[in-house]
Amino acid sequence: ELKVEQNPLFLSMQEGKNYTIYCNYSTTSDRLYWYRQDPGKSLESLFVLLSNGAVKQEGRLMASLDTKARLSTLHITAAVHDLSATYFCAVDVTYSGGGADGLTFGKGTHLIIQP
Amino acid sequence: NAGVMQNPRHLVRRRGQEARLRCSPMKGHSHVYWYRQLPEEGLKFMVYLQKENIIDESGMPKERFSAEFPKEGPSILRIQQVVRGDSAAYFCASSATGNNSPLHFGNGTRLTVT
C-alpha cells in the first residue's frame, strides 16, 4: 500500500522567513502533485512534477522532486501572510503501477504565517 | 469555462437517511474521481469513473456507497442509510484524460449526519 508522509504537519512561521515542507512516499512513482487548500475551500493545484529532478517555481513557492529518494520538497521563500493555508502533496498511484486510479494524499501541512 | 460543479455545498442528513451528492465535471472532461476528506486529514480516493463505467472503486466502502456517471447528467455519489461516521467533505475532481492530465477539484459537499 502506498504511503505518503508529509512533515511537518503543522508549521507556524513569521513573515519573511524561509521554510521547507517535505513529502516522502513509499513506492515508485514519477508523478507528484502539490495542492493548496484554504479553510472550507477546495484544492488548488500548485505544481505537477513529472520526472526526477523536476523543479518548478511560482512566486515564493518552489517544488522539487527526487524520485530516487522518493522525496519532494515545497520551499517557501520570504513567506507572506497570504500563503497561510494547508498544503498537500499527492502521488499518482496509477503511474507507479499500483493498480488503483487515483491520487494518494499526504495528511497535509497546516501553515500559519504570522505578520 | 465553468469549473467542476458540486452540489449541494452543504448537506445535513439524519442517521438512516440517504445522501446524494452530485458532480458536473469541467466541460470536455470525461473522467471523474470522488474523494473523501475527514477533518484534519488528507483526501482519500474513493472511486474513478468514466462515462457509464466504473473504472476503479477500490476506495469505496463495500456497503451503502455507490457511484455512477451516466451518459447524460452529472456523476452521483450515493450513500444509503448514513451513519455519523459518514460525516466528511466529499470532493469530486475531473480530468480530460486518465493519464498526464491534472485533476481539477470542485468545492466539495460537506455532509453532516446528525
PDB file of C-alpha atoms in Angstrom:
ATOM      1  CA  GLU A   1       0.000   0.000   0.000  1.00  0.00           C
ATOM      2  CA  LEU A   2       1.347   3.393  -0.977  1.00  0.00           C
ATOM      3  CA  LYS A   3       2.078   5.673   1.941  1.00  0.00           C
ATOM      4  CA  VAL A   4       2.607   9.402   1.572  1.00  0.00           C
ATOM      5  CA  GLU A   5       4.014  11.210   4.554  1.00  0.00           C
ATOM      6  CA  GLN A   6       4.360  14.928   4.959  1.00  0.00           C
ATOM      7  CA  ASN A   7       6.267  16.806   7.563  1.00  0.00           C
ATOM      8  CA  PRO A   8       5.843  18.899   9.403  1.00  0.00           C
ATOM      9  CA  LEU A   9       2.087  18.548   9.809  1.00  0.00           C
ATOM     10  CA  PHE A  10       1.869  21.931  11.447  1.00  0.00           C
ATOM     11  CA  LEU A  11       4.084  24.937  10.914  1.00  0.00           C
ATOM     12  CA  SER A  12       3.868  28.414  12.331  1.00  0.00           C
ATOM     13  CA  MET A  13       6.332  30.897  10.982  1.00  0.00           C
ATOM     14  CA  GLN A  14       6.886  34.607  10.676  1.00  0.00           C
ATOM     15  CA  GLU A  15       6.676  36.652   7.554  1.00  0.00           C
ATOM     16  CA  GLY A  16       9.937  36.999   5.727  1.00  0.00           C
ATOM     17  CA  LYS A  17      11.310  33.610   6.780  1.00  0.00           C
ATOM     18  CA  ASN A  18      12.138  30.646   4.565  1.00  0.00           C
ATOM     19  CA  TYR A  19      10.983  27.120   5.179  1.00  0.00           C
ATOM     20  CA  THR A  20      10.645  23.725   3.514  1.00  0.00           C
ATOM     21  CA  ILE A  21       7.854  21.164   3.632  1.00  0.00           C
ATOM     22  CA  TYR A  22       8.811  17.560   2.934  1.00  0.00           C
ATOM     23  CA  CYS A  23       6.844  14.825   1.251  1.00  0.00           C
ATOM     24  CA  ASN A  24       8.065  11.215   1.326  1.00  0.00           C
ATOM     25  CA  TYR A  25       6.338   8.372  -0.439  1.00  0.00           C
ATOM     26  CA  SER A  26       6.811   4.661  -0.207  1.00  0.00           C
ATOM     27  CA  THR A  27       6.685   3.302  -3.748  1.00  0.00           C
ATOM     28  CA  THR A  28       7.975   4.130  -7.170  1.00  0.00           C
ATOM     29  CA  SER A  29       6.210   6.978  -8.873  1.00  0.00           C
ATOM     30  CA  ASP A  30       7.336   9.683 -11.252  1.00  0.00           C
ATOM     31  CA  ARG A  31       4.349  11.911 -10.805  1.00  0.00           C
ATOM     32  CA  LEU A  32       3.724  14.088  -7.813  1.00  0.00           C
ATOM     33  CA  TYR A  33       1.359  16.977  -7.202  1.00  0.00           C
ATOM     34  CA  TRP A  34       1.227  19.813  -4.727  1.00  0.00           C
ATOM     35  CA  TYR A  35      -2.098  21.381  -3.789  1.00  0.00           C
ATOM     36  CA  ARG A  36      -3.139  24.260  -1.613  1.00  0.00           C
ATOM     37  CA  GLN A  37      -6.356  24.267   0.397  1.00  0.00           C
ATOM     38  CA  ASP A  38      -7.810  27.238   2.243  1.00  0.00           C
ATOM     39  CA  PRO A  39     -10.230  26.538   5.115  1.00  0.00           C
ATOM     40  CA  GLY A  40     -13.603  25.373   3.829  1.00  0.00           C
ATOM     41  CA  LYS A  41     -12.425  25.562   0.238  1.00  0.00           C
ATOM     42  CA  SER A  42     -11.435  23.184  -2.496  1.00  0.00           C
ATOM     43  CA  LEU A  43      -7.967  22.226  -3.575  1.00  0.00           C
ATOM     44  CA  GLU A  44      -5.988  24.463  -5.851  1.00  0.00           C
ATOM     45  CA  SER A  45      -3.346  22.827  -7.993  1.00  0.00           C
ATOM     46  CA  LEU A  46       0.079  24.374  -7.425  1.00  0.00           C
ATOM     47  CA  PHE A  47       2.598  22.123  -9.131  1.00  0.00           C
ATOM     48  CA  VAL A  48       2.760  18.948 -11.167  1.00  0.00           C
ATOM     49  CA  LEU A  49       6.155  17.252 -11.058  1.00  0.00           C
ATOM     50  CA  LEU A  50       6.576  14.642 -13.735  1.00  0.00           C
ATOM     51  CA  SER A  51      10.179  13.498 -13.659  1.00  0.00           C
ATOM     52  CA  ASN A  52      13.218  13.015 -11.497  1.00  0.00           C
ATOM     53  CA  GLY A  53      14.950  16.281 -10.844  1.00  0.00           C
ATOM     54  CA  ALA A  54      11.911  18.358 -11.819  1.00  0.00           C
ATOM     55  CA  VAL A  55      11.893  21.799 -10.259  1.00  0.00           C
ATOM     56  CA  LYS A  56       9.070  24.273 -10.618  1.00  0.00           C
ATOM     57  CA  GLN A  57       8.670  27.740  -9.208  1.00  0.00           C
ATOM     58  CA  GLU A  58       5.722  30.049  -8.874  1.00  0.00           C
ATOM     59  CA  GLY A  59       6.210  33.245  -6.933  1.00  0.00           C
ATOM     60  CA  ARG A  60       7.540  32.453  -3.470  1.00  0.00           C
ATOM     61  CA  LEU A  61       6.937  28.718  -3.816  1.00  0.00           C
ATOM     62  CA  MET A  62       9.313  26.219  -5.359  1.00  0.00           C
ATOM     63  CA  ALA A  63       8.753  22.478  -5.625  1.00  0.00           C
ATOM     64  CA  SER A  64      11.199  19.755  -6.494  1.00  0.00           C
ATOM     65  CA  LEU A  65      11.122  16.015  -6.981  1.00  0.00           C
ATOM     66  CA  ASP A  66      13.763  13.370  -6.317  1.00  0.00           C
ATOM     67  CA  THR A  67      12.309  10.063  -7.446  1.00  0.00           C
ATOM     68  CA  LYS A  68      15.327   8.060  -6.300  1.00  0.00           C
ATOM     69  CA  ALA A  69      14.899   9.304  -2.755  1.00  0.00           C
ATOM     70  CA  ARG A  70      11.091   9.250  -3.154  1.00  0.00           C
ATOM     71  CA  LEU A  71      11.058  12.761  -1.831  1.00  0.00           C
ATOM     72  CA  SER A  72       9.503  16.028  -2.876  1.00  0.00           C
ATOM     73  CA  THR A  73      10.005  19.377  -1.231  1.00  0.00           C
ATOM     74  CA  LEU A  74       7.975  22.559  -1.251  1.00  0.00           C
ATOM     75  CA  HIS A  75      10.132  25.543  -0.383  1.00  0.00           C
ATOM     76  CA  ILE A  76       8.717  28.837   0.751  1.00  0.00           C
ATOM     77  CA  THR A  77      10.872  31.906   0.324  1.00  0.00           C
ATOM     78  CA  ALA A  78      10.291  35.100   2.307  1.00  0.00           C
ATOM     79  CA  ALA A  79       6.861  33.955   3.462  1.00  0.00           C
ATOM     80  CA  VAL A  80       3.908  36.337   3.420  1.00  0.00           C
ATOM     81  CA  HIS A  81       0.645  36.068   5.331  1.00  0.00           C
ATOM     82  CA  ASP A  82      -1.347  35.229   2.176  1.00  0.00           C
ATOM     83  CA  LEU A  83       0.472  31.903   1.926  1.00  0.00           C
ATOM     84  CA  SER A  84      -1.236  30.660   5.089  1.00  0.00           C
ATOM     85  CA  ALA A  85      -3.128  27.527   4.060  1.00  0.00           C
ATOM     86  CA  THR A  86      -2.889  23.760   4.164  1.00  0.00           C
ATOM     87  CA  TYR A  87      -0.546  22.246   1.612  1.00  0.00           C
ATOM     88  CA  PHE A  88      -0.974  18.693   0.380  1.00  0.00           C
ATOM     89  CA  CYS A  89       1.289  16.547  -1.689  1.00  0.00           C
ATOM     90  CA  ALA A  90      -0.253  13.712  -3.659  1.00  0.00           C
ATOM     91  CA  VAL A  91       1.306  10.830  -5.510  1.00  0.00           C
ATOM     92  CA  ASP A  92      -0.185   9.213  -8.568  1.00  0.00           C
ATOM     93  CA  VAL A  93      -0.643   5.534  -7.851  1.00  0.00           C
ATOM     94  CA  THR A  94      -1.577   4.663 -11.411  1.00  0.00           C
ATOM     95  CA  TYR A  95       1.738   5.874 -12.696  1.00  0.00           C
ATOM     96  CA  SER A  96       3.523   3.736 -10.132  1.00  0.00           C
ATOM     97  CA  GLY A  97       1.781   0.650 -11.393  1.00  0.00           C
ATOM     98  CA  GLY A  98      -0.043   0.278  -8.109  1.00  0.00           C
ATOM     99  CA  GLY A  99      -3.221  -0.628  -9.885  1.00  0.00           C
ATOM    100  CA  ALA A 100      -5.545   1.989  -8.494  1.00  0.00           C
ATOM    101  CA  ASP A 101      -6.556   5.014 -10.482  1.00  0.00           C
ATOM    102  CA  GLY A 102      -6.337   7.850  -8.079  1.00  0.00           C
ATOM    103  CA  LEU A 103      -4.061  10.099  -6.127  1.00  0.00           C
ATOM    104  CA  THR A 104      -2.822   9.203  -2.659  1.00  0.00           C
ATOM    105  CA  PHE A 105      -2.601  12.288  -0.497  1.00  0.00           C
ATOM    106  CA  GLY A 106      -0.455  13.130   2.451  1.00  0.00           C
ATOM    107  CA  LYS A 107      -2.173  14.397   5.587  1.00  0.00           C
ATOM    108  CA  GLY A 108      -1.315  17.971   4.759  1.00  0.00           C
ATOM    109  CA  THR A 109       0.845  20.668   6.315  1.00  0.00           C
ATOM    110  CA  HIS A 110      -1.098  23.387   8.113  1.00  0.00           C
ATOM    111  CA  LEU A 111       0.942  26.517   7.526  1.00  0.00           C
ATOM    112  CA  ILE A 112       0.318  29.668   9.524  1.00  0.00           C
ATOM    113  CA  ILE A 113       2.343  32.723   8.639  1.00  0.00           C
ATOM    114  CA  GLN A 114       2.197  35.449  11.225  1.00  0.00           C
ATOM    115  CA  PRO A 115       2.709  39.092  10.315  1.00  0.00           C
TER     116      PRO A 115
ATOM    117  CA  ASN B   1     -15.405  27.652 -18.829  1.00  0.00           C
ATOM    118  CA  ALA B   2     -17.059  26.664 -15.583  1.00  0.00           C
ATOM    119  CA  GLY B   3     -15.013  24.542 -13.262  1.00  0.00           C
ATOM    120  CA  VAL B   4     -16.092  21.343 -11.570  1.00  0.00           C
ATOM    121  CA  MET B   5     -19.511  21.966 -10.053  1.00  0.00           C
ATOM    122  CA  GLN B   6     -20.662  20.131  -6.991  1.00  0.00           C
ATOM    123  CA  ASN B   7     -23.959  20.408  -5.216  1.00  0.00           C
ATOM    124  CA  PRO B   8     -25.167  20.783  -2.673  1.00  0.00           C
ATOM    125  CA  ARG B   9     -22.362  22.586  -0.881  1.00  0.00           C
ATOM    126  CA  HIS B  10     -23.733  21.514   2.477  1.00  0.00           C
ATOM    127  CA  LEU B  11     -25.960  18.566   3.214  1.00  0.00           C
ATOM    128  CA  VAL B  12     -27.426  17.556   6.552  1.00  0.00           C
ATOM    129  CA  ARG B  13     -28.958  14.120   6.967  1.00  0.00           C
ATOM    130  CA  ARG B  14     -30.270  12.169   9.912  1.00  0.00           C
ATOM    131  CA  ARG B  15     -28.900   8.724  10.567  1.00  0.00           C
ATOM    132  CA  GLY B  16     -30.552   6.189   8.286  1.00  0.00           C
ATOM    133  CA  GLN B  17     -31.400   8.643   5.512  1.00  0.00           C
ATOM    134  CA  GLU B  18     -29.884   8.689   2.062  1.00  0.00           C
ATOM    135  CA  ALA B  19     -27.414  11.254   0.802  1.00  0.00           C
ATOM    136  CA  ARG B  20     -26.986  12.085  -2.872  1.00  0.00           C
ATOM    137  CA  LEU B  21     -24.041  14.174  -3.948  1.00  0.00           C
ATOM    138  CA  ARG B  22     -23.790  15.499  -7.473  1.00  0.00           C
ATOM    139  CA  CYS B  23     -20.815  16.459  -9.576  1.00  0.00           C
ATOM    140  CA  SER B  24     -20.679  18.007 -13.013  1.00  0.00           C
ATOM    141  CA  PRO B  25     -17.157  17.787 -14.450  1.00  0.00           C
ATOM    142  CA  MET B  26     -15.473  20.541 -16.349  1.00  0.00           C
ATOM    143  CA  LYS B  27     -16.598  20.892 -19.925  1.00  0.00           C
ATOM    144  CA  GLY B  28     -14.795  18.400 -22.084  1.00  0.00           C
ATOM    145  CA  HIS B  29     -13.746  16.209 -19.163  1.00  0.00           C
ATOM    146  CA  SER B  30     -14.893  12.617 -19.216  1.00  0.00           C
ATOM    147  CA  HIS B  31     -13.033  11.294 -16.160  1.00  0.00           C
ATOM    148  CA  VAL B  32     -14.469  11.809 -12.692  1.00  0.00           C
ATOM    149  CA  TYR B  33     -12.971  10.978  -9.330  1.00  0.00           C
ATOM    150  CA  TRP B  34     -14.543  11.112  -5.883  1.00  0.00           C
ATOM    151  CA  TYR B  35     -12.526  11.719  -2.727  1.00  0.00           C
ATOM    152  CA  ARG B  36     -13.470  11.925   0.925  1.00  0.00           C
ATOM    153  CA  GLN B  37     -11.789  14.235   3.400  1.00  0.00           C
ATOM    154  CA  LEU B  38     -12.155  13.819   7.121  1.00  0.00           C
ATOM    155  CA  PRO B  39     -11.300  16.786   9.393  1.00  0.00           C
ATOM    156  CA  GLU B  40      -7.567  17.419   9.645  1.00  0.00           C
ATOM    157  CA  GLU B  41      -6.871  14.665   7.108  1.00  0.00           C
ATOM    158  CA  GLY B  42      -5.833  14.461   3.501  1.00  0.00           C
ATOM    159  CA  LEU B  43      -8.153  13.289   0.788  1.00  0.00           C
ATOM    160  CA  LYS B  44      -8.847   9.585   0.412  1.00  0.00           C
ATOM    161  CA  PHE B  45      -9.565   8.201  -3.027  1.00  0.00           C
ATOM    162  CA  MET B  46     -12.957   6.543  -3.342  1.00  0.00           C
ATOM    163  CA  VAL B  47     -13.851   5.873  -6.948  1.00  0.00           C
ATOM    164  CA  TYR B  48     -12.863   6.681 -10.522  1.00  0.00           C
ATOM    165  CA  LEU B  49     -15.452   6.749 -13.268  1.00  0.00           C
ATOM    166  CA  GLN B  50     -15.720   7.424 -16.937  1.00  0.00           C
ATOM    167  CA  LYS B  51     -18.985   7.885 -18.726  1.00  0.00           C
ATOM    168  CA  GLU B  52     -21.207   4.904 -17.906  1.00  0.00           C
ATOM    169  CA  ASN B  53     -18.295   2.946 -16.462  1.00  0.00           C
ATOM    170  CA  ILE B  54     -16.752   2.462 -13.045  1.00  0.00           C
ATOM    171  CA  ILE B  55     -13.038   2.126 -13.660  1.00  0.00           C
ATOM    172  CA  ASP B  56     -11.805   1.710 -10.101  1.00  0.00           C
ATOM    173  CA  GLU B  57     -13.850   1.597  -6.908  1.00  0.00           C
ATOM    174  CA  SER B  58     -11.144   0.215  -4.667  1.00  0.00           C
ATOM    175  CA  GLY B  59     -11.545   3.108  -2.212  1.00  0.00           C
ATOM    176  CA  MET B  60     -15.298   2.764  -1.812  1.00  0.00           C
ATOM    177  CA  PRO B  61     -16.738   1.132   1.296  1.00  0.00           C
ATOM    178  CA  LYS B  62     -18.277  -2.183   0.311  1.00  0.00           C
ATOM    179  CA  GLU B  63     -21.712  -1.368   1.643  1.00  0.00           C
ATOM    180  CA  ARG B  64     -24.062   1.591   1.406  1.00  0.00           C
ATOM    181  CA  PHE B  65     -21.905   3.571  -1.037  1.00  0.00           C
ATOM    182  CA  SER B  66     -22.382   3.636  -4.783  1.00  0.00           C
ATOM    183  CA  ALA B  67     -21.395   5.923  -7.628  1.00  0.00           C
ATOM    184  CA  GLU B  68     -22.460   6.429 -11.176  1.00  0.00           C
ATOM    185  CA  PHE B  69     -21.608   8.659 -14.104  1.00  0.00           C
ATOM    186  CA  PRO B  70     -24.396   8.311 -16.651  1.00  0.00           C
ATOM    187  CA  LYS B  71     -24.164   9.156 -20.307  1.00  0.00           C
ATOM    188  CA  GLU B  72     -26.167  12.311 -19.652  1.00  0.00           C
ATOM    189  CA  GLY B  73     -26.081  14.335 -16.486  1.00  0.00           C
ATOM    190  CA  PRO B  74     -23.794  14.632 -13.505  1.00  0.00           C
ATOM    191  CA  SER B  75     -21.943  11.983 -11.601  1.00  0.00           C
ATOM    192  CA  ILE B  76     -23.752  10.916  -8.454  1.00  0.00           C
ATOM    193  CA  LEU B  77     -22.262   9.610  -5.228  1.00  0.00           C
ATOM    194  CA  ARG B  78     -24.965   7.922  -3.227  1.00  0.00           C
ATOM    195  CA  ILE B  79     -24.744   6.975   0.424  1.00  0.00           C
ATOM    196  CA  GLN B  80     -27.576   4.891   1.790  1.00  0.00           C
ATOM    197  CA  GLN B  81     -28.524   4.647   5.458  1.00  0.00           C
ATOM    198  CA  VAL B  82     -25.986   7.241   6.501  1.00  0.00           C
ATOM    199  CA  VAL B  83     -24.194   6.953   9.824  1.00  0.00           C
ATOM    200  CA  ARG B  84     -22.348   9.602  11.812  1.00  0.00           C
ATOM    201  CA  GLY B  85     -19.015   8.314  10.543  1.00  0.00           C
ATOM    202  CA  ASP B  86     -20.026   9.325   7.017  1.00  0.00           C
ATOM    203  CA  SER B  87     -19.780  12.999   8.016  1.00  0.00           C
ATOM    204  CA  ALA B  88     -16.998  14.434   5.896  1.00  0.00           C
ATOM    205  CA  ALA B  89     -16.265  16.654   2.945  1.00  0.00           C
ATOM    206  CA  TYR B  90     -16.677  14.850  -0.355  1.00  0.00           C
ATOM    207  CA  PHE B  91     -14.729  16.244  -3.266  1.00  0.00           C
ATOM    208  CA  CYS B  92     -15.186  15.490  -6.904  1.00  0.00           C
ATOM    209  CA  ALA B  93     -12.420  16.008  -9.428  1.00  0.00           C
ATOM    210  CA  SER B  94     -12.339  15.694 -13.168  1.00  0.00           C
ATOM    211  CA  SER B  95      -9.712  15.383 -15.842  1.00  0.00           C
ATOM    212  CA  ALA B  96      -9.655  15.410 -19.607  1.00  0.00           C
ATOM    213  CA  THR B  97      -7.926  12.060 -19.851  1.00  0.00           C
ATOM    214  CA  GLY B  98      -6.913   9.493 -17.282  1.00  0.00           C
ATOM    215  CA  ASN B  99      -3.172   9.988 -17.681  1.00  0.00           C
ATOM    216  CA  ASN B 100      -0.965  13.042 -17.580  1.00  0.00           C
ATOM    217  CA  SER B 101      -3.900  15.356 -17.001  1.00  0.00           C
ATOM    218  CA  PRO B 102      -4.086  17.317 -13.775  1.00  0.00           C
ATOM    219  CA  LEU B 103      -7.168  16.883 -11.658  1.00  0.00           C
ATOM    220  CA  HIS B 104      -9.461  19.850 -11.221  1.00  0.00           C
ATOM    221  CA  PHE B 105     -11.379  19.766  -7.965  1.00  0.00           C
ATOM    222  CA  GLY B 106     -14.834  21.016  -7.152  1.00  0.00           C
ATOM    223  CA  ASN B 107     -15.645  22.956  -3.998  1.00  0.00           C
ATOM    224  CA  GLY B 108     -16.860  19.867  -2.243  1.00  0.00           C
ATOM    225  CA  THR B 109     -20.021  18.809  -0.461  1.00  0.00           C
ATOM    226  CA  ARG B 110     -19.884  18.900   3.301  1.00  0.00           C
ATOM    227  CA  LEU B 111     -22.070  16.136   4.641  1.00  0.00           C
ATOM    228  CA  THR B 112     -23.164  16.246   8.257  1.00  0.00           C
ATOM    229  CA  VAL B 113     -25.017  13.301   9.711  1.00  0.00           C
ATOM    230  CA  THR B 114     -26.955  14.085  12.865  1.00  0.00           C
TER     231      THR B 114
END
